[in-house]
mmCIF file of N, CA, C and O in Angstrom:
data_model
loop_
_atom_site.group_PDB
_atom_site.id
_atom_site.type_symbol
_atom_site.label_atom_id
_atom_site.label_comp_id
_atom_site.label_asym_id
_atom_site.label_seq_id
_atom_site.Cartn_x
_atom_site.Cartn_y
_atom_site.Cartn_z
ATOM 1 N N MET W 1 8.858 44.147 139.882
ATOM 2 C CA MET W 1 9.133 45.191 138.935
ATOM 3 C C MET W 1 8.637 44.729 137.564
ATOM 4 O O MET W 1 8.866 43.609 137.153
ATOM 5 N N VAL W 2 7.980 45.641 136.878
ATOM 6 C CA VAL W 2 7.480 45.367 135.532
ATOM 7 C C VAL W 2 8.195 46.303 134.575
ATOM 8 O O VAL W 2 8.279 47.508 134.814
ATOM 9 N N GLN W 3 8.707 45.757 133.491
ATOM 10 C CA GLN W 3 9.380 46.561 132.483
ATOM 11 C C GLN W 3 8.621 46.444 131.168
ATOM 12 O O GLN W 3 8.872 45.534 130.378
ATOM 13 N N PRO W 4 7.668 47.348 130.930
ATOM 14 C CA PRO W 4 6.890 47.284 129.695
ATOM 15 C C PRO W 4 7.759 47.576 128.477
ATOM 16 O O PRO W 4 8.785 48.243 128.566
ATOM 17 N N ASP W 5 7.325 47.067 127.340
ATOM 18 C CA ASP W 5 8.049 47.282 126.090
ATOM 19 C C ASP W 5 7.912 48.707 125.574
ATOM 20 O O ASP W 5 8.794 49.215 124.913
ATOM 21 N N ASN W 6 6.804 49.358 125.864
ATOM 22 C CA ASN W 6 6.552 50.691 125.321
ATOM 23 C C ASN W 6 6.374 51.700 126.461
ATOM 24 O O ASN W 6 5.267 51.941 126.913
ATOM 25 N N MET W 7 7.484 52.289 126.882
ATOM 26 C CA MET W 7 7.434 53.240 127.991
ATOM 27 C C MET W 7 6.668 54.506 127.637
ATOM 28 O O MET W 7 6.126 55.164 128.515
ATOM 29 N N SER W 8 6.594 54.851 126.363
ATOM 30 C CA SER W 8 5.856 56.062 126.001
ATOM 31 C C SER W 8 4.377 55.937 126.375
ATOM 32 O O SER W 8 3.744 56.932 126.742
ATOM 33 N N LEU W 9 3.828 54.723 126.311
ATOM 34 C CA LEU W 9 2.435 54.523 126.734
ATOM 35 C C LEU W 9 2.278 54.740 128.236
ATOM 36 O O LEU W 9 1.271 55.288 128.684
ATOM 37 N N ILE W 10 3.260 54.314 129.010
ATOM 38 C CA ILE W 10 3.225 54.518 130.469
ATOM 39 C C ILE W 10 3.300 56.009 130.776
ATOM 40 O O ILE W 10 2.528 56.537 131.587
ATOM 41 N N LYS W 11 4.211 56.719 130.134
ATOM 42 C CA LYS W 11 4.356 58.155 130.349
ATOM 43 C C LYS W 11 3.062 58.883 129.983
ATOM 44 O O LYS W 11 2.643 59.805 130.675
ATOM 45 N N LYS W 12 2.435 58.449 128.891
ATOM 46 C CA LYS W 12 1.169 59.057 128.473
ATOM 47 C C LYS W 12 0.066 58.744 129.480
ATOM 48 O O LYS W 12 -0.706 59.626 129.858
ATOM 49 N N LYS W 13 -0.015 57.497 129.929
ATOM 50 C CA LYS W 13 -1.041 57.088 130.895
ATOM 51 C C LYS W 13 -0.973 57.917 132.171
ATOM 52 O O LYS W 13 -1.996 58.321 132.722
ATOM 53 N N PHE W 14 0.233 58.189 132.642
ATOM 54 C CA PHE W 14 0.406 58.935 133.884
ATOM 55 C C PHE W 14 0.610 60.427 133.641
ATOM 56 O O PHE W 14 0.949 61.162 134.558
ATOM 57 N N ARG W 15 0.399 60.849 132.398
ATOM 58 C CA ARG W 15 0.410 62.261 132.008
ATOM 59 C C ARG W 15 1.692 62.983 132.430
ATOM 60 O O ARG W 15 1.665 64.031 133.067
ATOM 61 N N VAL W 16 2.804 62.392 132.046
ATOM 62 C CA VAL W 16 4.105 63.016 132.296
ATOM 63 C C VAL W 16 4.335 64.067 131.210
ATOM 64 O O VAL W 16 4.305 63.739 130.025
ATOM 65 N N PRO W 17 4.537 65.327 131.601
ATOM 66 C CA PRO W 17 4.807 66.353 130.583
ATOM 67 C C PRO W 17 6.063 66.003 129.784
ATOM 68 O O PRO W 17 7.053 65.525 130.349
ATOM 69 N N GLN W 18 6.022 66.236 128.502
ATOM 70 C CA GLN W 18 7.125 65.848 127.620
ATOM 71 C C GLN W 18 8.462 66.415 128.092
ATOM 72 O O GLN W 18 9.484 65.735 128.047
ATOM 73 N N GLU W 19 8.471 67.653 128.570
ATOM 74 C CA GLU W 19 9.734 68.263 128.986
ATOM 75 C C GLU W 19 10.324 67.623 130.243
ATOM 76 O O GLU W 19 11.491 67.837 130.573
ATOM 77 N N TYR W 20 9.538 66.794 130.923
ATOM 78 C CA TYR W 20 10.018 66.117 132.134
ATOM 79 C C TYR W 20 10.205 64.616 131.943
ATOM 80 O O TYR W 20 10.529 63.906 132.895
ATOM 81 N N GLU W 21 10.007 64.136 130.733
ATOM 82 C CA GLU W 21 10.207 62.715 130.479
ATOM 83 C C GLU W 21 11.677 62.352 130.679
ATOM 84 O O GLU W 21 12.565 63.102 130.272
ATOM 85 N N GLY W 22 11.896 61.220 131.334
ATOM 86 C CA GLY W 22 13.246 60.732 131.557
ATOM 87 C C GLY W 22 13.422 59.376 130.913
ATOM 88 O O GLY W 22 12.527 58.854 130.248
ATOM 89 N N CYS W 23 14.582 58.799 131.127
ATOM 90 C CA CYS W 23 14.857 57.482 130.550
ATOM 91 C C CYS W 23 14.246 56.370 131.391
ATOM 92 O O CYS W 23 14.156 55.235 130.938
ATOM 93 N N HIS W 24 13.834 56.682 132.612
ATOM 94 C CA HIS W 24 13.219 55.695 133.501
ATOM 95 C C HIS W 24 11.934 56.278 134.075
ATOM 96 O O HIS W 24 11.873 57.465 134.364
ATOM 97 N N THR W 25 10.947 55.445 134.255
ATOM 98 C CA THR W 25 9.694 55.846 134.891
ATOM 99 C C THR W 25 9.375 54.825 135.967
ATOM 100 O O THR W 25 9.357 53.627 135.705
ATOM 101 N N THR W 26 9.137 55.314 137.174
ATOM 102 C CA THR W 26 8.780 54.460 138.299
ATOM 103 C C THR W 26 7.495 54.984 138.912
ATOM 104 O O THR W 26 7.326 56.195 139.039
ATOM 105 N N ILE W 27 6.616 54.085 139.285
ATOM 106 C CA ILE W 27 5.403 54.450 140.005
ATOM 107 C C ILE W 27 5.576 53.899 141.410
ATOM 108 O O ILE W 27 5.734 52.695 141.600
ATOM 109 N N ILE W 28 5.554 54.785 142.401
ATOM 110 C CA ILE W 28 5.728 54.364 143.792
ATOM 111 C C ILE W 28 4.854 55.237 144.687
ATOM 112 O O ILE W 28 4.845 56.466 144.541
ATOM 113 N N GLY W 29 4.108 54.606 145.543
ATOM 114 C CA GLY W 29 3.260 55.346 146.468
ATOM 115 C C GLY W 29 2.233 56.222 145.777
ATOM 116 O O GLY W 29 1.796 57.226 146.339
ATOM 117 N N GLY W 30 1.865 55.863 144.550
ATOM 118 C CA GLY W 30 0.892 56.659 143.808
ATOM 119 C C GLY W 30 1.503 57.826 143.041
ATOM 120 O O GLY W 30 0.783 58.600 142.426
ATOM 121 N N TYR W 31 2.815 57.957 143.076
ATOM 122 C CA TYR W 31 3.519 59.033 142.386
ATOM 123 C C TYR W 31 4.342 58.502 141.217
ATOM 124 O O TYR W 31 4.817 57.372 141.260
ATOM 125 N N VAL W 32 4.543 59.355 140.225
ATOM 126 C CA VAL W 32 5.411 59.053 139.101
ATOM 127 C C VAL W 32 6.784 59.643 139.421
ATOM 128 O O VAL W 32 6.882 60.819 139.780
ATOM 129 N N ILE W 33 7.813 58.837 139.284
ATOM 130 C CA ILE W 33 9.188 59.304 139.442
ATOM 131 C C ILE W 33 9.844 59.156 138.075
ATOM 132 O O ILE W 33 9.948 58.050 137.553
ATOM 133 N N GLU W 34 10.282 60.266 137.495
ATOM 134 C CA GLU W 34 10.886 60.270 136.162
ATOM 135 C C GLU W 34 12.376 60.539 136.256
ATOM 136 O O GLU W 34 12.796 61.511 136.892
ATOM 137 N N GLY W 35 13.151 59.696 135.627
ATOM 138 C CA GLY W 35 14.578 59.929 135.534
ATOM 139 C C GLY W 35 15.355 59.450 136.743
ATOM 140 O O GLY W 35 14.914 58.587 137.499
ATOM 141 N N HIS W 36 16.520 60.029 136.938
ATOM 142 C CA HIS W 36 17.479 59.606 137.958
ATOM 143 C C HIS W 36 17.323 60.429 139.241
ATOM 144 O O HIS W 36 18.284 61.030 139.721
ATOM 145 N N VAL W 37 16.134 60.473 139.801
ATOM 146 C CA VAL W 37 15.866 61.245 141.017
ATOM 147 C C VAL W 37 16.567 60.574 142.203
ATOM 148 O O VAL W 37 16.401 59.370 142.425
ATOM 149 N N PRO W 38 17.346 61.333 142.990
ATOM 150 C CA PRO W 38 18.012 60.752 144.161
ATOM 151 C C PRO W 38 17.002 60.198 145.177
ATOM 152 O O PRO W 38 15.908 60.750 145.352
ATOM 153 N N ALA W 39 17.387 59.120 145.850
ATOM 154 C CA ALA W 39 16.513 58.461 146.830
ATOM 155 C C ALA W 39 16.088 59.408 147.941
ATOM 156 O O ALA W 39 14.955 59.316 148.435
ATOM 157 N N THR W 40 16.956 60.338 148.334
ATOM 158 C CA THR W 40 16.584 61.280 149.401
ATOM 159 C C THR W 40 15.384 62.122 148.990
ATOM 160 O O THR W 40 14.526 62.431 149.822
ATOM 161 N N ILE W 41 15.293 62.459 147.719
ATOM 162 C CA ILE W 41 14.173 63.266 147.233
ATOM 163 C C ILE W 41 12.914 62.410 147.105
ATOM 164 O O ILE W 41 11.808 62.872 147.415
ATOM 165 N N VAL W 42 13.060 61.163 146.694
ATOM 166 C CA VAL W 42 11.910 60.252 146.649
ATOM 167 C C VAL W 42 11.364 60.059 148.071
ATOM 168 O O VAL W 42 10.149 60.122 148.290
ATOM 169 N N ASN W 43 12.238 59.865 149.032
ATOM 170 C CA ASN W 43 11.802 59.717 150.429
ATOM 171 C C ASN W 43 11.099 60.967 150.928
ATOM 172 O O ASN W 43 10.092 60.875 151.639
ATOM 173 N N LYS W 44 11.601 62.145 150.568
ATOM 174 C CA LYS W 44 10.957 63.419 150.934
ATOM 175 C C LYS W 44 9.541 63.468 150.370
ATOM 176 O O LYS W 44 8.588 63.828 151.066
ATOM 177 N N LEU W 45 9.403 63.091 149.086
ATOM 178 C CA LEU W 45 8.093 63.075 148.430
ATOM 179 C C LEU W 45 7.124 62.158 149.172
ATOM 180 O O LEU W 45 5.985 62.538 149.461
ATOM 181 N N LEU W 46 7.585 60.951 149.487
ATOM 182 C CA LEU W 46 6.706 59.974 150.140
ATOM 183 C C LEU W 46 6.357 60.371 151.570
ATOM 184 O O LEU W 46 5.292 60.015 152.074
ATOM 185 N N LYS W 47 7.227 61.125 152.205
ATOM 186 C CA LYS W 47 6.948 61.612 153.561
ATOM 187 C C LYS W 47 5.977 62.794 153.535
ATOM 188 O O LYS W 47 5.029 62.846 154.308
ATOM 189 N N GLU W 48 6.202 63.736 152.622
ATOM 190 C CA GLU W 48 5.382 64.945 152.548
ATOM 191 C C GLU W 48 4.026 64.715 151.881
ATOM 192 O O GLU W 48 3.054 65.388 152.205
ATOM 193 N N ARG W 49 3.969 63.795 150.902
ATOM 194 C CA ARG W 49 2.743 63.451 150.174
ATOM 195 C C ARG W 49 2.003 64.678 149.619
ATOM 196 O O ARG W 49 0.812 64.859 149.865
ATOM 197 N N PRO W 50 2.694 65.520 148.845
ATOM 198 C CA PRO W 50 2.018 66.695 148.269
ATOM 199 C C PRO W 50 0.987 66.275 147.217
ATOM 200 O O PRO W 50 1.087 65.189 146.650
ATOM 201 N N PRO W 51 0.024 67.154 146.942
ATOM 202 C CA PRO W 51 -1.014 66.841 145.951
ATOM 203 C C PRO W 51 -0.522 67.089 144.519
ATOM 204 O O PRO W 51 -0.984 67.999 143.827
ATOM 205 N N ILE W 52 0.446 66.281 144.087
ATOM 206 C CA ILE W 52 1.003 66.382 142.741
ATOM 207 C C ILE W 52 0.963 65.001 142.099
ATOM 208 O O ILE W 52 0.699 64.004 142.773
ATOM 209 N N ARG W 53 1.262 64.950 140.804
ATOM 210 C CA ARG W 53 1.276 63.670 140.094
ATOM 211 C C ARG W 53 2.637 62.998 140.203
ATOM 212 O O ARG W 53 2.725 61.781 140.303
ATOM 213 N N GLY W 54 3.710 63.808 140.180
ATOM 214 C CA GLY W 54 5.026 63.199 140.250
ATOM 215 C C GLY W 54 6.149 64.198 140.243
ATOM 216 O O GLY W 54 5.935 65.406 140.282
ATOM 217 N N ILE W 55 7.373 63.647 140.193
ATOM 218 C CA ILE W 55 8.579 64.462 140.169
ATOM 219 C C ILE W 55 9.524 63.947 139.085
ATOM 220 O O ILE W 55 9.441 62.788 138.679
ATOM 221 N N SER W 56 10.433 64.835 138.653
ATOM 222 C CA SER W 56 11.347 64.462 137.589
ATOM 223 C C SER W 56 12.688 65.166 137.739
ATOM 224 O O SER W 56 12.746 66.337 138.106
ATOM 225 N N LEU W 57 13.737 64.422 137.426
ATOM 226 C CA LEU W 57 15.065 64.996 137.200
ATOM 227 C C LEU W 57 15.330 64.782 135.714
ATOM 228 O O LEU W 57 15.749 63.702 135.291
ATOM 229 N N PRO W 58 15.014 65.788 134.881
ATOM 230 C CA PRO W 58 15.147 65.615 133.431
ATOM 231 C C PRO W 58 16.582 65.340 132.999
ATOM 232 O O PRO W 58 17.540 65.768 133.651
ATOM 233 N N GLY W 59 16.705 64.647 131.897
ATOM 234 C CA GLY W 59 18.008 64.338 131.338
ATOM 235 C C GLY W 59 18.701 63.227 132.116
ATOM 236 O O GLY W 59 18.075 62.503 132.890
ATOM 237 N N MET W 60 19.981 63.120 131.911
ATOM 238 C CA MET W 60 20.778 62.094 132.587
ATOM 239 C C MET W 60 22.032 62.769 133.144
ATOM 240 O O MET W 60 23.143 62.551 132.665
ATOM 241 N N PRO W 61 21.859 63.625 134.154
ATOM 242 C CA PRO W 61 23.000 64.412 134.627
ATOM 243 C C PRO W 61 24.112 63.547 135.217
ATOM 244 O O PRO W 61 23.845 62.579 135.933
ATOM 245 N N ASP W 62 25.348 63.919 134.901
ATOM 246 C CA ASP W 62 26.502 63.235 135.489
ATOM 247 C C ASP W 62 26.405 63.255 137.010
ATOM 248 O O ASP W 62 26.004 64.258 137.601
ATOM 249 N N GLY W 63 26.760 62.123 137.619
ATOM 250 C CA GLY W 63 26.771 62.028 139.069
ATOM 251 C C GLY W 63 25.420 61.735 139.696
ATOM 252 O O GLY W 63 25.325 61.553 140.905
ATOM 253 N N SER W 64 24.356 61.668 138.889
ATOM 254 C CA SER W 64 23.048 61.310 139.451
ATOM 255 C C SER W 64 23.017 59.798 139.667
ATOM 256 O O SER W 64 23.840 59.067 139.124
ATOM 257 N N PRO W 65 22.086 59.306 140.475
ATOM 258 C CA PRO W 65 22.047 57.866 140.747
ATOM 259 C C PRO W 65 22.041 57.030 139.467
ATOM 260 O O PRO W 65 21.222 57.247 138.586
ATOM 261 N N GLY W 66 22.997 56.126 139.373
ATOM 262 C CA GLY W 66 23.106 55.252 138.215
ATOM 263 C C GLY W 66 23.938 55.808 137.074
ATOM 264 O O GLY W 66 24.180 55.123 136.095
ATOM 265 N N MET W 67 24.381 57.049 137.205
ATOM 266 C CA MET W 67 25.167 57.674 136.146
ATOM 267 C C MET W 67 26.620 57.837 136.599
ATOM 268 O O MET W 67 26.886 58.047 137.774
ATOM 269 N N THR W 68 27.515 57.752 135.642
ATOM 270 C CA THR W 68 28.925 57.973 135.939
ATOM 271 C C THR W 68 29.212 59.469 135.964
ATOM 272 O O THR W 68 28.337 60.280 135.684
ATOM 273 N N GLY W 69 30.443 59.795 136.255
ATOM 274 C CA GLY W 69 30.853 61.193 136.237
ATOM 275 C C GLY W 69 30.665 61.860 137.581
ATOM 276 O O GLY W 69 30.175 61.264 138.544
ATOM 277 N N GLN W 70 31.054 63.101 137.622
ATOM 278 C CA GLN W 70 30.970 63.910 138.840
ATOM 279 C C GLN W 70 29.788 64.859 138.763
ATOM 280 O O GLN W 70 29.519 65.444 137.710
ATOM 281 N N LYS W 71 29.132 65.023 139.876
ATOM 282 C CA LYS W 71 28.075 66.019 139.987
ATOM 283 C C LYS W 71 28.741 67.399 139.952
ATOM 284 O O LYS W 71 29.650 67.665 140.736
ATOM 285 N N THR W 72 28.309 68.255 139.039
ATOM 286 C CA THR W 72 28.951 69.556 138.882
ATOM 287 C C THR W 72 28.115 70.708 139.409
ATOM 288 O O THR W 72 28.620 71.821 139.551
ATOM 289 N N GLU W 73 26.840 70.443 139.657
ATOM 290 C CA GLU W 73 25.946 71.471 140.187
ATOM 291 C C GLU W 73 24.766 70.776 140.842
ATOM 292 O O GLU W 73 24.543 69.584 140.618
ATOM 293 N N PRO W 74 24.021 71.505 141.686
ATOM 294 C CA PRO W 74 22.861 70.863 142.316
ATOM 295 C C PRO W 74 21.870 70.341 141.273
ATOM 296 O O PRO W 74 21.677 70.967 140.233
ATOM 297 N N PHE W 75 21.280 69.195 141.563
ATOM 298 C CA PHE W 75 20.231 68.662 140.704
ATOM 299 C C PHE W 75 18.953 69.435 140.981
ATOM 300 O O PHE W 75 18.622 69.699 142.139
ATOM 301 N N VAL W 76 18.229 69.788 139.936
ATOM 302 C CA VAL W 76 16.952 70.472 140.075
ATOM 303 C C VAL W 76 15.868 69.459 139.742
ATOM 304 O O VAL W 76 15.789 68.968 138.618
ATOM 305 N N ILE W 77 15.055 69.135 140.745
ATOM 306 C CA ILE W 77 13.971 68.165 140.590
ATOM 307 C C ILE W 77 12.667 68.945 140.495
ATOM 308 O O ILE W 77 12.391 69.808 141.339
ATOM 309 N N TYR W 78 11.885 68.656 139.467
ATOM 310 C CA TYR W 78 10.634 69.361 139.223
ATOM 311 C C TYR W 78 9.442 68.507 139.649
ATOM 312 O O TYR W 78 9.470 67.292 139.547
ATOM 313 N N GLU W 79 8.415 69.175 140.112
ATOM 314 C CA GLU W 79 7.133 68.509 140.371
ATOM 315 C C GLU W 79 6.190 68.858 139.229
ATOM 316 O O GLU W 79 6.328 69.909 138.599
ATOM 317 N N PHE W 80 5.251 67.962 138.963
ATOM 318 C CA PHE W 80 4.252 68.229 137.935
ATOM 319 C C PHE W 80 2.922 67.625 138.377
ATOM 320 O O PHE W 80 2.876 66.679 139.157
ATOM 321 N N GLY W 81 1.855 68.241 137.902
ATOM 322 C CA GLY W 81 0.517 67.775 138.259
ATOM 323 C C GLY W 81 -0.531 68.617 137.564
ATOM 324 O O GLY W 81 -0.236 69.349 136.612
ATOM 325 N N ASP W 82 -1.743 68.544 138.071
ATOM 326 C CA ASP W 82 -2.857 69.250 137.453
ATOM 327 C C ASP W 82 -2.719 70.762 137.548
ATOM 328 O O ASP W 82 -3.325 71.493 136.784
ATOM 329 N N ARG W 83 -1.932 71.234 138.499
ATOM 330 C CA ARG W 83 -1.742 72.682 138.688
ATOM 331 C C ARG W 83 -0.494 73.203 137.988
ATOM 332 O O ARG W 83 -0.018 74.281 138.297
ATOM 333 N N GLY W 84 0.071 72.425 137.095
ATOM 334 C CA GLY W 84 1.272 72.846 136.381
ATOM 335 C C GLY W 84 2.515 72.235 136.973
ATOM 336 O O GLY W 84 2.469 71.156 137.585
ATOM 337 N N SER W 85 3.627 72.921 136.828
ATOM 338 C CA SER W 85 4.885 72.398 137.323
ATOM 339 C C SER W 85 5.725 73.514 137.916
ATOM 340 O O SER W 85 5.520 74.696 137.623
ATOM 341 N N LYS W 86 6.670 73.106 138.774
ATOM 342 C CA LYS W 86 7.605 74.043 139.376
ATOM 343 C C LYS W 86 8.725 73.228 140.023
ATOM 344 O O LYS W 86 8.662 72.002 140.074
ATOM 345 N N VAL W 87 9.726 73.916 140.524
ATOM 346 C CA VAL W 87 10.827 73.244 141.195
ATOM 347 C C VAL W 87 10.298 72.633 142.491
ATOM 348 O O VAL W 87 9.630 73.308 143.283
ATOM 349 N N TYR W 88 10.582 71.353 142.678
ATOM 350 C CA TYR W 88 10.193 70.654 143.908
ATOM 351 C C TYR W 88 11.349 70.657 144.910
ATOM 352 O O TYR W 88 11.142 70.856 146.111
ATOM 353 N N ALA W 89 12.561 70.413 144.435
ATOM 354 C CA ALA W 89 13.713 70.343 145.340
ATOM 355 C C ALA W 89 14.993 70.550 144.556
ATOM 356 O O ALA W 89 15.032 70.383 143.338
ATOM 357 N N ARG W 90 16.033 70.888 145.279
ATOM 358 C CA ARG W 90 17.391 70.931 144.744
ATOM 359 C C ARG W 90 18.225 70.009 145.620
ATOM 360 O O ARG W 90 18.086 70.027 146.839
ATOM 361 N N ASP W 91 19.064 69.234 144.984
ATOM 362 C CA ASP W 91 19.865 68.272 145.745
ATOM 363 C C ASP W 91 21.310 68.321 145.275
ATOM 364 O O ASP W 91 21.593 68.191 144.136
#
């Protein structure tokens, strides 16, 4: 694992749309994972291998992986890429 000092450069390099930037950025299997995306959704992405750049769970919702609190509603995970963005999954 590499933890660069300037994450904004990483987000820019991988062309993460500003509205989908999270507090964490992971590159896995050629995809960008932004924020606290549940592992089940990351596994879905890696299994399906859609032609997108990455996925994001914007913000730091309560009850998401690594966050305290209770989940109060389904998480909305967005996909983004050269063709724009849309909802990828709800968890």
